[in-house]
Amino acid sequence: MWKELGVYTLQFDWIVTPIINAEVFRITHLSVPVKQQDYIKAVIGLEFSDGLLPNIFSPQRLTSRQEREIFYFTNFDNSPRRLIFKRLEKREIIWNIKVEFKNMLIPSNKPRVTIAQPLADINVSNVKAVILRERSDLSRQNYLLTNSGSQTVFFRYVPMGTDPTNDTLLVSSTNWDFFIEAGRQWYDQTFSQNGLIAIASGNQAVRIKAVEYNYL
């Protein structure tokens, strides 16, 4: 059963919740813009405080929509954890969300031993590129992406069962789930089995290195 953590108004500065011992969270958007030009976006993640700047773990994209969204954040070092939110645009639109949580184990008959599988490097330009394919057998535990270029690259998850080459499936600098700046890495620990598409912020090709960690 879902338990309510609270209702929050997303701001342009970081907002943190009380400490919570949970791994699965559900977000209900209580105020959803009805106009296409009122596109708003935010980031959600876990926060581990050391008294200085926030330590943000596994940040993910949050977009206002009619559907509820479920986020899974794996346990990290058994540290006290809080959810953290921040608006990523400056529109004067009130954005309220309800946060619920559930303590649950995600069952799997797969062994926890994994093997690193480097994939062929992928050159990403201003044309959509497929970075990862869907894992319908649930064999992927996580993956590491490295941006070896000089431009930011924007990524978007592909819905399960969807062809990533479909022309209606788009990714852009205004329509993405996460991004990697030049010379940085992204380590996905959400056990995502989705495919992944990407596009570069400029015309110059950017090389993306991908390593999947798959169950043996």
PDB file of C-alpha atoms in Angstrom:
ATOM      1  CA  MET A   1       0.000   0.000   0.000  1.00  0.00           C
ATOM      2  CA  TRP A   2       1.233   3.492  -0.857  1.00  0.00           C
ATOM      3  CA  LYS A   3       1.818   5.925   2.014  1.00  0.00           C
ATOM      4  CA  GLU A   4       1.752   9.682   1.543  1.00  0.00           C
ATOM      5  CA  LEU A   5       4.961  11.590   2.254  1.00  0.00           C
ATOM      6  CA  GLY A   6       3.525  15.021   1.499  1.00  0.00           C
ATOM      7  CA  VAL A   7       2.440  17.602  -1.065  1.00  0.00           C
ATOM      8  CA  TYR A   8       5.128  19.932  -2.383  1.00  0.00           C
ATOM      9  CA  THR A   9       5.230  23.027  -4.581  1.00  0.00           C
ATOM     10  CA  LEU A  10       8.262  22.728  -6.842  1.00  0.00           C
ATOM     11  CA  GLN A  11      10.502  25.801  -6.759  1.00  0.00           C
ATOM     12  CA  PHE A  12      13.533  27.116  -8.630  1.00  0.00           C
ATOM     13  CA  ASP A  13      15.688  26.276  -5.591  1.00  0.00           C
ATOM     14  CA  TRP A  14      16.208  22.821  -4.088  1.00  0.00           C
ATOM     15  CA  ILE A  15      13.420  21.378  -1.929  1.00  0.00           C
ATOM     16  CA  VAL A  16      14.113  18.363   0.286  1.00  0.00           C
ATOM     17  CA  THR A  17      11.702  16.029   2.065  1.00  0.00           C
ATOM     18  CA  PRO A  18      12.071  14.634   5.585  1.00  0.00           C
ATOM     19  CA  ILE A  19      14.332  11.591   5.961  1.00  0.00           C
ATOM     20  CA  ILE A  20      12.575   8.546   4.534  1.00  0.00           C
ATOM     21  CA  ASN A  21      13.556   4.860   4.507  1.00  0.00           C
ATOM     22  CA  ALA A  22      12.053   3.794   1.198  1.00  0.00           C
ATOM     23  CA  GLU A  23      13.199   2.879  -2.303  1.00  0.00           C
ATOM     24  CA  VAL A  24      10.046   3.244  -4.412  1.00  0.00           C
ATOM     25  CA  PHE A  25       8.255   6.584  -4.828  1.00  0.00           C
ATOM     26  CA  ARG A  26       5.146   7.628  -6.749  1.00  0.00           C
ATOM     27  CA  ILE A  27       4.633  11.185  -7.977  1.00  0.00           C
ATOM     28  CA  THR A  28       1.159  12.553  -8.732  1.00  0.00           C
ATOM     29  CA  HIS A  29       1.047  15.891 -10.548  1.00  0.00           C
ATOM     30  CA  LEU A  30      -1.713  17.996  -8.983  1.00  0.00           C
ATOM     31  CA  SER A  31      -1.360  20.947 -11.378  1.00  0.00           C
ATOM     32  CA  VAL A  32      -0.785  20.103 -15.017  1.00  0.00           C
ATOM     33  CA  PRO A  33      -0.444  22.813 -17.726  1.00  0.00           C
ATOM     34  CA  VAL A  34      -2.923  22.381 -20.533  1.00  0.00           C
ATOM     35  CA  LYS A  35      -1.111  24.561 -23.079  1.00  0.00           C
ATOM     36  CA  GLN A  36       1.778  23.115 -25.086  1.00  0.00           C
ATOM     37  CA  GLN A  37       3.784  26.323 -24.639  1.00  0.00           C
ATOM     38  CA  ASP A  38       3.585  25.851 -20.863  1.00  0.00           C
ATOM     39  CA  TYR A  39       6.102  23.002 -20.960  1.00  0.00           C
ATOM     40  CA  ILE A  40       7.751  22.678 -17.541  1.00  0.00           C
ATOM     41  CA  LYS A  41      10.412  20.330 -16.220  1.00  0.00           C
ATOM     42  CA  ALA A  42      12.248  19.486 -13.010  1.00  0.00           C
ATOM     43  CA  VAL A  43      14.755  17.050 -11.557  1.00  0.00           C
ATOM     44  CA  ILE A  44      14.193  14.475  -8.802  1.00  0.00           C
ATOM     45  CA  GLY A  45      16.836  12.527  -6.910  1.00  0.00           C
ATOM     46  CA  LEU A  46      18.033  11.338  -3.533  1.00  0.00           C
ATOM     47  CA  GLU A  47      19.880  13.700  -1.197  1.00  0.00           C
ATOM     48  CA  PHE A  48      22.507  12.751   1.372  1.00  0.00           C
ATOM     49  CA  SER A  49      23.490  15.740   3.490  1.00  0.00           C
ATOM     50  CA  ASP A  50      26.934  16.267   4.992  1.00  0.00           C
ATOM     51  CA  GLY A  51      26.251  19.805   6.188  1.00  0.00           C
ATOM     52  CA  LEU A  52      27.661  21.411   3.041  1.00  0.00           C
ATOM     53  CA  LEU A  53      26.239  21.366  -0.472  1.00  0.00           C
ATOM     54  CA  PRO A  54      23.584  18.744  -1.293  1.00  0.00           C
ATOM     55  CA  ASN A  55      24.890  15.335  -2.380  1.00  0.00           C
ATOM     56  CA  ILE A  56      22.514  14.244  -5.136  1.00  0.00           C
ATOM     57  CA  PHE A  57      22.241  10.569  -6.067  1.00  0.00           C
ATOM     58  CA  SER A  58      20.769   9.271  -9.344  1.00  0.00           C
ATOM     59  CA  PRO A  59      19.030  12.500 -10.548  1.00  0.00           C
ATOM     60  CA  GLN A  60      16.180  11.873 -12.985  1.00  0.00           C
ATOM     61  CA  ARG A  61      13.869  13.965 -15.149  1.00  0.00           C
ATOM     62  CA  LEU A  62      10.456  14.969 -13.786  1.00  0.00           C
ATOM     63  CA  THR A  63       7.874  16.320 -16.240  1.00  0.00           C
ATOM     64  CA  SER A  64       4.361  17.489 -15.463  1.00  0.00           C
ATOM     65  CA  ARG A  65       1.840  15.057 -16.945  1.00  0.00           C
ATOM     66  CA  GLN A  66      -1.557  13.517 -16.338  1.00  0.00           C
ATOM     67  CA  GLU A  67      -0.056  10.103 -15.536  1.00  0.00           C
ATOM     68  CA  ARG A  68       1.550   9.267 -12.208  1.00  0.00           C
ATOM     69  CA  GLU A  69       5.265   8.459 -12.246  1.00  0.00           C
ATOM     70  CA  ILE A  70       7.092   5.823 -10.220  1.00  0.00           C
ATOM     71  CA  PHE A  71      10.777   6.188  -9.346  1.00  0.00           C
ATOM     72  CA  TYR A  72      13.065   3.556  -7.862  1.00  0.00           C
ATOM     73  CA  PHE A  73      16.195   4.609  -5.951  1.00  0.00           C
ATOM     74  CA  THR A  74      18.340   1.710  -4.760  1.00  0.00           C
ATOM     75  CA  ASN A  75      19.746   1.751  -1.237  1.00  0.00           C
ATOM     76  CA  PHE A  76      23.040   3.654  -1.071  1.00  0.00           C
ATOM     77  CA  ASP A  77      25.478   2.833   1.747  1.00  0.00           C
ATOM     78  CA  ASN A  78      22.582   2.581   4.241  1.00  0.00           C
ATOM     79  CA  SER A  79      22.769   6.367   4.654  1.00  0.00           C
ATOM     80  CA  PRO A  80      19.817   8.538   5.782  1.00  0.00           C
ATOM     81  CA  ARG A  81      18.071   9.624   2.607  1.00  0.00           C
ATOM     82  CA  ARG A  82      15.698  12.348   1.509  1.00  0.00           C
ATOM     83  CA  LEU A  83      14.084  13.141  -1.816  1.00  0.00           C
ATOM     84  CA  ILE A  84      15.204  16.380  -3.470  1.00  0.00           C
ATOM     85  CA  PHE A  85      13.471  18.418  -6.193  1.00  0.00           C
ATOM     86  CA  LYS A  86      14.259  21.484  -8.289  1.00  0.00           C
ATOM     87  CA  ARG A  87      12.598  23.283 -11.200  1.00  0.00           C
ATOM     88  CA  LEU A  88      14.727  23.481 -14.360  1.00  0.00           C
ATOM     89  CA  GLU A  89      12.896  26.382 -16.019  1.00  0.00           C
ATOM     90  CA  LYS A  90      11.692  29.825 -14.962  1.00  0.00           C
ATOM     91  CA  ARG A  91       8.028  29.825 -15.952  1.00  0.00           C
ATOM     92  CA  GLU A  92       5.690  31.479 -13.460  1.00  0.00           C
ATOM     93  CA  ILE A  93       3.447  28.416 -13.221  1.00  0.00           C
ATOM     94  CA  ILE A  94       2.475  26.809  -9.915  1.00  0.00           C
ATOM     95  CA  TRP A  95       3.520  23.147  -9.919  1.00  0.00           C
ATOM     96  CA  ASN A  96       2.241  20.995  -7.066  1.00  0.00           C
ATOM     97  CA  ILE A  97       3.036  17.306  -6.654  1.00  0.00           C
ATOM     98  CA  LYS A  98       1.996  14.619  -4.188  1.00  0.00           C
ATOM     99  CA  VAL A  99       4.751  12.233  -3.109  1.00  0.00           C
ATOM    100  CA  GLU A 100       3.953   8.699  -1.931  1.00  0.00           C
ATOM    101  CA  PHE A 101       6.310   5.887  -0.996  1.00  0.00           C
ATOM    102  CA  LYS A 102       6.306   2.125  -0.637  1.00  0.00           C
ATOM    103  CA  ASN A 103       8.785  -0.241   0.959  1.00  0.00           C
ATOM    104  CA  MET A 104       9.076  -3.277  -1.250  1.00  0.00           C
ATOM    105  CA  LEU A 105      11.511  -5.778  -2.633  1.00  0.00           C
ATOM    106  CA  ILE A 106      11.765  -6.063  -6.389  1.00  0.00           C
ATOM    107  CA  PRO A 107      11.735  -9.832  -6.973  1.00  0.00           C
ATOM    108  CA  SER A 108      14.161 -11.405  -9.381  1.00  0.00           C
ATOM    109  CA  ASN A 109      15.289 -14.963 -10.005  1.00  0.00           C
ATOM    110  CA  LYS A 110      18.492 -13.626 -11.525  1.00  0.00           C
ATOM    111  CA  PRO A 111      21.773 -13.965  -9.635  1.00  0.00           C
ATOM    112  CA  ARG A 112      23.312 -10.731  -8.389  1.00  0.00           C
ATOM    113  CA  VAL A 113      26.648 -11.519 -10.052  1.00  0.00           C
ATOM    114  CA  THR A 114      27.104  -9.342 -13.123  1.00  0.00           C
ATOM    115  CA  ILE A 115      29.567  -8.991 -15.956  1.00  0.00           C
ATOM    116  CA  ALA A 116      30.690  -5.775 -17.669  1.00  0.00           C
ATOM    117  CA  GLN A 117      29.937  -5.765 -21.392  1.00  0.00           C
ATOM    118  CA  PRO A 118      31.467  -2.809 -23.293  1.00  0.00           C
ATOM    119  CA  LEU A 119      29.468  -1.836 -26.377  1.00  0.00           C
ATOM    120  CA  ALA A 120      30.805  -0.384 -29.605  1.00  0.00           C
ATOM    121  CA  ASP A 121      31.391   3.381 -29.429  1.00  0.00           C
ATOM    122  CA  ILE A 122      28.529   5.429 -30.876  1.00  0.00           C
ATOM    123  CA  ASN A 123      28.940   8.767 -32.663  1.00  0.00           C
ATOM    124  CA  VAL A 124      26.090  11.106 -31.757  1.00  0.00           C
ATOM    125  CA  SER A 125      25.344  14.241 -33.783  1.00  0.00           C
ATOM    126  CA  ASN A 126      22.292  16.476 -34.172  1.00  0.00           C
ATOM    127  CA  VAL A 127      20.411  13.457 -35.566  1.00  0.00           C
ATOM    128  CA  LYS A 128      18.790  10.968 -33.180  1.00  0.00           C
ATOM    129  CA  ALA A 129      21.011   7.980 -32.368  1.00  0.00           C
ATOM    130  CA  VAL A 130      20.150   4.705 -30.612  1.00  0.00           C
ATOM    131  CA  ILE A 131      22.479   4.191 -27.628  1.00  0.00           C
ATOM    132  CA  LEU A 132      20.978   1.137 -25.918  1.00  0.00           C
ATOM    133  CA  ARG A 133      18.441  -1.457 -26.963  1.00  0.00           C
ATOM    134  CA  GLU A 134      15.598  -2.712 -24.803  1.00  0.00           C
ATOM    135  CA  ARG A 135      16.332  -5.686 -22.538  1.00  0.00           C
ATOM    136  CA  SER A 136      13.081  -7.637 -22.586  1.00  0.00           C
ATOM    137  CA  ASP A 137      14.717 -10.521 -20.668  1.00  0.00           C
ATOM    138  CA  LEU A 138      15.435  -8.198 -17.674  1.00  0.00           C
ATOM    139  CA  SER A 139      19.131  -9.111 -17.877  1.00  0.00           C
ATOM    140  CA  ARG A 140      20.533  -5.581 -17.455  1.00  0.00           C
ATOM    141  CA  GLN A 141      21.366  -4.451 -13.927  1.00  0.00           C
ATOM    142  CA  ASN A 142      22.797  -1.024 -14.748  1.00  0.00           C
ATOM    143  CA  TYR A 143      25.063   0.760 -17.239  1.00  0.00           C
ATOM    144  CA  LEU A 144      27.746   3.421 -17.500  1.00  0.00           C
ATOM    145  CA  LEU A 145      27.808   6.091 -20.216  1.00  0.00           C
ATOM    146  CA  THR A 146      30.808   8.317 -20.966  1.00  0.00           C
ATOM    147  CA  ASN A 147      30.679  11.479 -23.057  1.00  0.00           C
ATOM    148  CA  SER A 148      34.093  11.635 -24.753  1.00  0.00           C
ATOM    149  CA  GLY A 149      33.227  14.666 -26.872  1.00  0.00           C
ATOM    150  CA  SER A 150      33.171  18.433 -26.422  1.00  0.00           C
ATOM    151  CA  GLN A 151      29.389  18.961 -26.396  1.00  0.00           C
ATOM    152  CA  THR A 152      26.503  18.110 -24.103  1.00  0.00           C
ATOM    153  CA  VAL A 153      24.438  15.077 -25.145  1.00  0.00           C
ATOM    154  CA  PHE A 154      20.742  14.718 -24.275  1.00  0.00           C
ATOM    155  CA  PHE A 155      19.220  11.276 -23.628  1.00  0.00           C
ATOM    156  CA  ARG A 156      15.677   9.934 -23.509  1.00  0.00           C
ATOM    157  CA  TYR A 157      14.333   6.571 -22.390  1.00  0.00           C
ATOM    158  CA  VAL A 158      12.406   4.551 -24.984  1.00  0.00           C
ATOM    159  CA  PRO A 159       9.084   3.122 -23.728  1.00  0.00           C
ATOM    160  CA  MET A 160       9.171  -0.679 -23.477  1.00  0.00           C
ATOM    161  CA  GLY A 161       8.001  -2.382 -26.637  1.00  0.00           C
ATOM    162  CA  THR A 162       8.671   0.706 -28.795  1.00  0.00           C
ATOM    163  CA  ASP A 163      10.973   0.744 -31.813  1.00  0.00           C
ATOM    164  CA  PRO A 164      13.681   3.334 -30.962  1.00  0.00           C
ATOM    165  CA  THR A 165      14.064   4.225 -34.655  1.00  0.00           C
ATOM    166  CA  ASN A 166      10.397   5.297 -34.897  1.00  0.00           C
ATOM    167  CA  ASP A 167      10.261   8.802 -36.393  1.00  0.00           C
ATOM    168  CA  THR A 168       7.653   9.905 -33.839  1.00  0.00           C
ATOM    169  CA  LEU A 169      10.015   9.160 -30.937  1.00  0.00           C
ATOM    170  CA  LEU A 170      12.054  12.330 -30.493  1.00  0.00           C
ATOM    171  CA  VAL A 171      14.808  13.593 -28.214  1.00  0.00           C
ATOM    172  CA  SER A 172      16.063  17.175 -28.075  1.00  0.00           C
ATOM    173  CA  SER A 173      17.481  19.861 -25.796  1.00  0.00           C
ATOM    174  CA  THR A 174      13.911  20.521 -24.597  1.00  0.00           C
ATOM    175  CA  ASN A 175      12.657  16.926 -24.555  1.00  0.00           C
ATOM    176  CA  TRP A 176      15.007  14.676 -22.572  1.00  0.00           C
ATOM    177  CA  ASP A 177      15.228  12.511 -19.444  1.00  0.00           C
ATOM    178  CA  PHE A 178      18.854  13.241 -18.543  1.00  0.00           C
ATOM    179  CA  PHE A 179      21.961  14.747 -20.101  1.00  0.00           C
ATOM    180  CA  ILE A 180      25.738  14.279 -19.923  1.00  0.00           C
ATOM    181  CA  GLU A 181      28.045  17.248 -20.250  1.00  0.00           C
ATOM    182  CA  ALA A 182      31.339  17.034 -22.178  1.00  0.00           C
ATOM    183  CA  GLY A 183      33.861  14.780 -20.469  1.00  0.00           C
ATOM    184  CA  ARG A 184      31.377  13.546 -17.845  1.00  0.00           C
ATOM    185  CA  GLN A 185      29.816  10.165 -17.074  1.00  0.00           C
ATOM    186  CA  TRP A 186      26.362   8.862 -16.152  1.00  0.00           C
ATOM    187  CA  TYR A 187      25.912   5.704 -14.090  1.00  0.00           C
ATOM    188  CA  ASP A 188      22.358   4.420 -14.227  1.00  0.00           C
ATOM    189  CA  GLN A 189      21.435   2.331 -11.176  1.00  0.00           C
ATOM    190  CA  THR A 190      17.675   2.185 -11.706  1.00  0.00           C
ATOM    191  CA  PHE A 191      17.741  -1.329 -13.238  1.00  0.00           C
ATOM    192  CA  SER A 192      16.276   0.213 -16.382  1.00  0.00           C
ATOM    193  CA  GLN A 193      15.532  -2.263 -19.163  1.00  0.00           C
ATOM    194  CA  ASN A 194      14.431   0.505 -21.555  1.00  0.00           C
ATOM    195  CA  GLY A 195      16.163   1.397 -24.764  1.00  0.00           C
ATOM    196  CA  LEU A 196      17.931   4.758 -24.897  1.00  0.00           C
ATOM    197  CA  ILE A 197      18.192   7.396 -27.626  1.00  0.00           C
ATOM    198  CA  ALA A 198      20.336  10.530 -27.745  1.00  0.00           C
ATOM    199  CA  ILE A 199      21.149  13.691 -29.640  1.00  0.00           C
ATOM    200  CA  ALA A 200      24.080  16.124 -29.402  1.00  0.00           C
ATOM    201  CA  SER A 201      23.652  19.807 -28.591  1.00  0.00           C
ATOM    202  CA  GLY A 202      25.535  20.908 -31.730  1.00  0.00           C
ATOM    203  CA  ASN A 203      26.536  19.786 -35.216  1.00  0.00           C
ATOM    204  CA  GLN A 204      29.842  18.207 -34.206  1.00  0.00           C
ATOM    205  CA  ALA A 205      29.766  14.439 -33.656  1.00  0.00           C
ATOM    206  CA  VAL A 206      30.260  13.280 -30.056  1.00  0.00           C
ATOM    207  CA  ARG A 207      31.550   9.818 -29.151  1.00  0.00           C
ATOM    208  CA  ILE A 208      29.574   7.991 -26.476  1.00  0.00           C
ATOM    209  CA  LYS A 209      31.053   4.971 -24.738  1.00  0.00           C
ATOM    210  CA  ALA A 210      28.597   2.555 -23.131  1.00  0.00           C
ATOM    211  CA  VAL A 211      29.204  -0.346 -20.760  1.00  0.00           C
ATOM    212  CA  GLU A 212      26.323  -2.595 -19.723  1.00  0.00           C
ATOM    213  CA  TYR A 213      26.426  -4.595 -16.504  1.00  0.00           C
ATOM    214  CA  ASN A 214      24.398  -7.709 -17.184  1.00  0.00           C
ATOM    215  CA  TYR A 215      23.417 -10.729 -15.123  1.00  0.00           C
ATOM    216  CA  LEU A 216      25.526 -13.809 -15.804  1.00  0.00           C
TER     217      LEU A 216
END
